[in-house]
XYZ file of N, CA and C in Angstrom:
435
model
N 0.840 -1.191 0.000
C 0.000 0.000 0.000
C 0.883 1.252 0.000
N 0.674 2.209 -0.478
C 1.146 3.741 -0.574
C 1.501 4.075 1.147
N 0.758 3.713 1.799
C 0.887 4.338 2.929
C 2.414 3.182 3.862
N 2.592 2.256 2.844
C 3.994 1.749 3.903
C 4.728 2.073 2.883
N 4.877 3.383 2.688
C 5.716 3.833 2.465
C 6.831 4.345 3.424
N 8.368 4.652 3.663
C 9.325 4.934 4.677
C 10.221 5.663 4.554
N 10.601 6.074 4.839
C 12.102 7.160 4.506
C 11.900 8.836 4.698
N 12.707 9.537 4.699
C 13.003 10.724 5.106
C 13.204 11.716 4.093
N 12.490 13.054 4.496
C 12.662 14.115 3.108
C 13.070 15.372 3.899
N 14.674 15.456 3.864
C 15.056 16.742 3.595
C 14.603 18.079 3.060
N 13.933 19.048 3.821
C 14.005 20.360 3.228
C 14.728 21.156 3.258
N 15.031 22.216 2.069
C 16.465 23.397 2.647
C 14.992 24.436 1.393
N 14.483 25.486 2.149
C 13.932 26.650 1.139
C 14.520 27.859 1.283
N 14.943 28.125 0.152
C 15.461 29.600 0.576
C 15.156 30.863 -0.060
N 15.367 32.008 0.438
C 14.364 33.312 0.225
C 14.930 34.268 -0.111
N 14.988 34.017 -1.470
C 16.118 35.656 -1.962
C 15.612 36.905 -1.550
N 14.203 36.945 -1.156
C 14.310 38.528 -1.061
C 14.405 38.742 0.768
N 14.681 37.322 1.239
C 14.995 37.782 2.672
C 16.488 37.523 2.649
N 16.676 36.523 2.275
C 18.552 36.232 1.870
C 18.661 35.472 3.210
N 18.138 34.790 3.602
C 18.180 33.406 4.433
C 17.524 31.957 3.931
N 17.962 30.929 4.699
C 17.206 29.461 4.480
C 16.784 29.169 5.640
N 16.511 27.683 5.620
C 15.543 27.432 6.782
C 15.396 25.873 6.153
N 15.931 24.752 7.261
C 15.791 23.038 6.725
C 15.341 22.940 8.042
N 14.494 21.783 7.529
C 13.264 20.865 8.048
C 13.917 19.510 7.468
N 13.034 18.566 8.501
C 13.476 17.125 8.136
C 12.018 16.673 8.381
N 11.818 15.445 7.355
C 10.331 15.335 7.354
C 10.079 13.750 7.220
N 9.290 12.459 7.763
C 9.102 11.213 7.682
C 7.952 11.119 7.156
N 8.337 10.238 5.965
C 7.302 9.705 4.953
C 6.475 9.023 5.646
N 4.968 9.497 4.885
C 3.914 8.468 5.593
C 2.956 7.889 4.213
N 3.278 8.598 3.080
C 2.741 7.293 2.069
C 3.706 8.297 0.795
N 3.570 7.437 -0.286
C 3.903 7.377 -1.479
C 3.342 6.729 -2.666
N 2.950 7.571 -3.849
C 2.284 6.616 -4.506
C 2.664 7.529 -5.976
N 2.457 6.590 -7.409
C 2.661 6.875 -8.751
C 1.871 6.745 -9.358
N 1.812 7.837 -10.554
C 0.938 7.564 -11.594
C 1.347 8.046 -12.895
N 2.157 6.527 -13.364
C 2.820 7.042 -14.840
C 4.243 7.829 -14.069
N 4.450 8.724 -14.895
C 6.247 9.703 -14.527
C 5.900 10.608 -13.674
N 5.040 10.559 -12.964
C 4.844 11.643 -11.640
C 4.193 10.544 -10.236
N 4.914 11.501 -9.478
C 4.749 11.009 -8.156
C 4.295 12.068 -6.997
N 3.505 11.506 -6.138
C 2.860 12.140 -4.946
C 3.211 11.631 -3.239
N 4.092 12.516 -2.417
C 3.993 11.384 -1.316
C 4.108 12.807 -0.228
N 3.419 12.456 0.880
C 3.195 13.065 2.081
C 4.376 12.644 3.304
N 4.589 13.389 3.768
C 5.599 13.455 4.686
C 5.207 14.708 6.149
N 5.587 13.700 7.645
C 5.064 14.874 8.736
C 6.578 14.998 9.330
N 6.654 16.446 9.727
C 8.094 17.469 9.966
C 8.441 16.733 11.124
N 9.639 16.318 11.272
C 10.274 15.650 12.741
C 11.265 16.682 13.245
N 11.873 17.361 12.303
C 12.883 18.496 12.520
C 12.797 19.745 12.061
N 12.843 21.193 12.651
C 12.432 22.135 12.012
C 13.659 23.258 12.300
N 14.085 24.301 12.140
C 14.670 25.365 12.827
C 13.340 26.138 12.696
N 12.033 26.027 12.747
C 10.814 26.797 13.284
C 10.069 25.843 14.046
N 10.088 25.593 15.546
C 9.738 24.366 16.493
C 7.574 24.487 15.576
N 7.466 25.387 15.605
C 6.057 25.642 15.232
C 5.636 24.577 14.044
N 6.576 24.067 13.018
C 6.257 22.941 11.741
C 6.083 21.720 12.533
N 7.025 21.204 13.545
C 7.238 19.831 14.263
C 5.490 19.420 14.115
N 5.311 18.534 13.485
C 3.797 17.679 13.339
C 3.238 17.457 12.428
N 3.178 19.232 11.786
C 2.953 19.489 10.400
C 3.093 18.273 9.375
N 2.397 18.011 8.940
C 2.045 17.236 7.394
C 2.418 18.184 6.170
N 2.925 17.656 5.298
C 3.154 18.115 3.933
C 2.650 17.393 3.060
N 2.587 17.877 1.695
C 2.493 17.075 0.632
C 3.175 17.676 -0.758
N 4.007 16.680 -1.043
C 4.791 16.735 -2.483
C 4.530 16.181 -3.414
N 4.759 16.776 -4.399
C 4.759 15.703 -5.834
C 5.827 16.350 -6.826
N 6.093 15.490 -7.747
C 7.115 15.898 -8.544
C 6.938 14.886 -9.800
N 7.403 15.377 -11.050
C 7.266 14.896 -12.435
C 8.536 14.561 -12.800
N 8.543 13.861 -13.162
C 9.963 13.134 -13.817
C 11.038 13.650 -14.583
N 12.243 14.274 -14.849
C 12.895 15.380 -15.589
C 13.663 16.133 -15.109
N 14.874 16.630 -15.809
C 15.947 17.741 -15.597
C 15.388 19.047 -15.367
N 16.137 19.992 -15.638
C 16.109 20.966 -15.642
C 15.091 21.480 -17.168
N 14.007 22.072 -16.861
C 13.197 22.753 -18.120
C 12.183 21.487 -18.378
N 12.601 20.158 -17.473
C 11.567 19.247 -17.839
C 10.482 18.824 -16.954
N 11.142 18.576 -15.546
C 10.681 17.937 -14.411
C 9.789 19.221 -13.718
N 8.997 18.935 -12.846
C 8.707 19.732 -12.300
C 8.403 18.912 -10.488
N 8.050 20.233 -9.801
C 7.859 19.812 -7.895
C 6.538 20.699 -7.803
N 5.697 20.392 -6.915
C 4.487 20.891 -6.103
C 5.033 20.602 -5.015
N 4.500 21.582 -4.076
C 4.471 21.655 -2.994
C 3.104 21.774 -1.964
N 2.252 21.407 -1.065
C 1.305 22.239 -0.172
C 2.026 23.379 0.393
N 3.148 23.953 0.961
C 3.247 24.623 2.032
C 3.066 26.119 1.133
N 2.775 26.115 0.061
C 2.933 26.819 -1.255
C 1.457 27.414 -1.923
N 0.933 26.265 -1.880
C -0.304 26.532 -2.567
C -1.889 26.110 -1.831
N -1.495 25.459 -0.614
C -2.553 24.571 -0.107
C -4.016 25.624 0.510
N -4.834 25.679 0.211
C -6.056 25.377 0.423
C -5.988 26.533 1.805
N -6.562 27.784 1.940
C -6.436 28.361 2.829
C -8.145 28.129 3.430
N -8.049 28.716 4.621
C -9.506 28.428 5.209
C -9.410 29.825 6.093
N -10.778 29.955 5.945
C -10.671 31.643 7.054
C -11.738 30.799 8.637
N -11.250 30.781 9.458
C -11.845 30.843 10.913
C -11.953 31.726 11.231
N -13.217 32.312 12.028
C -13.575 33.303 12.430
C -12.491 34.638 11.897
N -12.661 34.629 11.045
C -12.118 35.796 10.053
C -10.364 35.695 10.061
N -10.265 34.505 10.695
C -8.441 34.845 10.368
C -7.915 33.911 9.049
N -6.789 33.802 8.662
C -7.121 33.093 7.530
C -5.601 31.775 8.118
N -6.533 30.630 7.512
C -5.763 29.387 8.617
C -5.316 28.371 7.365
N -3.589 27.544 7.779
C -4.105 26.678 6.726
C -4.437 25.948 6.988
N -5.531 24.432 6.480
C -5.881 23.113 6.757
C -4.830 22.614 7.045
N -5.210 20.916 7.518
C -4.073 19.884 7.737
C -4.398 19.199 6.111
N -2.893 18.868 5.854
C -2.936 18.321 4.905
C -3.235 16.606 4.887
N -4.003 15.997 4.149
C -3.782 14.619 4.354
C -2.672 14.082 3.898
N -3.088 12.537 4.524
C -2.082 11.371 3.661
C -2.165 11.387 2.532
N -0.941 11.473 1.940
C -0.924 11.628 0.163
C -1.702 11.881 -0.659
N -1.506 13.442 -0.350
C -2.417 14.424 -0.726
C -1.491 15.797 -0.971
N -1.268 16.289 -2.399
C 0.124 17.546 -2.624
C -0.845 17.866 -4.145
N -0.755 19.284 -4.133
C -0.818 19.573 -5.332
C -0.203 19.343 -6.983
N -0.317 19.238 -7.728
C -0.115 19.079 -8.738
C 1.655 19.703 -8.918
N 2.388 19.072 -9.921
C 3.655 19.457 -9.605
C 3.956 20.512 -10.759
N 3.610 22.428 -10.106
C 3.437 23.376 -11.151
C 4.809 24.248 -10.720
N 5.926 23.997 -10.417
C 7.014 24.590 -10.412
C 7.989 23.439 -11.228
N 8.727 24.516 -12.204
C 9.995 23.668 -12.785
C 11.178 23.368 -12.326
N 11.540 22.643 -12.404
C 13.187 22.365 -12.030
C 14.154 23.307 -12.996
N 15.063 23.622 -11.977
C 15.829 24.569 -12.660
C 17.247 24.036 -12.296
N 17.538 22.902 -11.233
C 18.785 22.155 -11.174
C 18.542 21.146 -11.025
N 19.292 19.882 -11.538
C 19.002 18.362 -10.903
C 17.519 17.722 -11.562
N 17.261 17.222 -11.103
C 16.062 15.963 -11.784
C 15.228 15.098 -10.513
N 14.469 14.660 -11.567
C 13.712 13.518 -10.428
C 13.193 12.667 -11.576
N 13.032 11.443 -11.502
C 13.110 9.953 -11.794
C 11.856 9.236 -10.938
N 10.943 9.569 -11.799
C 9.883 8.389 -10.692
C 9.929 7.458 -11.611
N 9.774 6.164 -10.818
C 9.558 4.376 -11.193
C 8.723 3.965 -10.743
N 7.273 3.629 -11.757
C 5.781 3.453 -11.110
C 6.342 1.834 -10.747
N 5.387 1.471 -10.008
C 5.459 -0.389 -10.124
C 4.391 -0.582 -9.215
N 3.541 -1.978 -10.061
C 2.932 -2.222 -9.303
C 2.638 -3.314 -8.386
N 1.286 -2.777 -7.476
C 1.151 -3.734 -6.162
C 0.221 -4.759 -6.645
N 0.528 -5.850 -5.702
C -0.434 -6.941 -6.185
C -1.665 -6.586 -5.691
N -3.026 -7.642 -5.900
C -4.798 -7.246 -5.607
C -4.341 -6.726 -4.404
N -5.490 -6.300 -3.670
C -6.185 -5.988 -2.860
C -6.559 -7.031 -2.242
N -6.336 -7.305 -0.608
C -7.107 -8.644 -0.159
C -8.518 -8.586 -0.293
N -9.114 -10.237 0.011
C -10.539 -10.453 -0.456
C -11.313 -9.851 0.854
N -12.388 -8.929 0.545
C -12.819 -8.638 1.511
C -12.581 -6.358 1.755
N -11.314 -6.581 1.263
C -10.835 -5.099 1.900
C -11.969 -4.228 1.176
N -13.005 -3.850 0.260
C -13.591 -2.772 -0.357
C -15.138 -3.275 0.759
N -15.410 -4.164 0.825
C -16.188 -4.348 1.815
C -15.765 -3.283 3.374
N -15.145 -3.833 3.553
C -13.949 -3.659 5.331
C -13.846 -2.058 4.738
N -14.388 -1.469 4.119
C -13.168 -0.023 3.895
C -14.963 0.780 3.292
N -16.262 -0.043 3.608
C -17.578 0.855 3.583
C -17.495 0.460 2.088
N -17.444 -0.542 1.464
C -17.836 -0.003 -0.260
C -17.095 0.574 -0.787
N -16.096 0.839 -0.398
C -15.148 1.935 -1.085
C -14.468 1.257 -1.641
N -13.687 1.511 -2.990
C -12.961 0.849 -3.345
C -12.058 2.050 -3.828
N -11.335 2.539 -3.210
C -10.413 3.546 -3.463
C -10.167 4.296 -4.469
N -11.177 4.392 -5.963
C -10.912 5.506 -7.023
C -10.335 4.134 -7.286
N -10.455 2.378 -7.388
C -9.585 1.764 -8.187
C -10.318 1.574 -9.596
N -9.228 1.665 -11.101
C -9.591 0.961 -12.201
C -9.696 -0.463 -12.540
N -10.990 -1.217 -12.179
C -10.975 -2.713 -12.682
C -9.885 -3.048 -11.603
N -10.205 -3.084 -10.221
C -9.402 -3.284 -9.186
C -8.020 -3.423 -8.891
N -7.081 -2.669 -10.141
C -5.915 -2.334 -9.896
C -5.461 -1.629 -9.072
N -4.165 -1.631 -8.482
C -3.893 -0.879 -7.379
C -2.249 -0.461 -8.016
N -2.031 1.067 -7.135
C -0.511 1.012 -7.972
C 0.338 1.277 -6.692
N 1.558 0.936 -6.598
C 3.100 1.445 -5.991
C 3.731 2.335 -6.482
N 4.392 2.583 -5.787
C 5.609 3.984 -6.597
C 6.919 3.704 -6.174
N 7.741 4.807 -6.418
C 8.734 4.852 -6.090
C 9.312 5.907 -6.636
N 10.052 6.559 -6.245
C 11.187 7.872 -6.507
C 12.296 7.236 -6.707
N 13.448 7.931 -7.353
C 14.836 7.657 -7.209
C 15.584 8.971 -7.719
């Protein structure tokens, strides 16, 4: 499943018009592919702003160099909400990132779809009828590299 997914995502963002950075360290909690793009959620374990520590993200990225590939981000584009007139962001879900609308301008990313075997007998029952948005009960894996 997408969600045993494991491993760790480095952030470093930095802000030319403040002329500082700022890295976060973040643990994967799913991953998943579709075709040369990939989507995977990750919650902040390390911050130099203690205020991210919990925080959920969501990434995705398209396959390609420089002028080809592209990255999405939530912390970027996600979904604002106004509470009692202030303006808040949501929690992001499990593998759940916007569409990947920034280009790469150094380096690359390489997604490798592959897939998972059925679904056990029983799970779309066990899960309310749902059968997860599957096509003809395929299910997919991912992978980055």
């Amino acid at each position: 499943m997408p969600t045993d997914a494991r491993g760790t995502v480095t952030i470093y963002h930095w802000s030319p018009e403040k002329k500082q950075g700022r890295r976060a360290a973040a643990s994967v909690d799913c991953l998943v592919t579709g075709g040369d793009t990939a989507t995977l959620s990750a919650v902040v374990t390390k911050s130099e702003d203690p205020k991210e520590i919990g925080e959920r993200l969501g990434f995705s990225v398209k396959s390609g160099g420089p002028g080809k590939g592209r990255f999405g981000f939530s912390c970027a584009v996600s979904n604002v909400d106004v509470v009692d007139g202030n303006a808040t962001f949501p929690h992001v879900g499990t593998c759940i990132a916007p569409a990947p609308f920034a280009s790469v301008v150094k380096g690359g990313f390489k997604v490798a779809h592959a897939e998972l075997p059925p679904l056990p007998a029983g799970w779309a029952e066990r899960a309310g009828g749902r059968g997860g948005g599957q096509a003809s009960g395929d299910r997919q894996a991912s992978g980055v590299g």
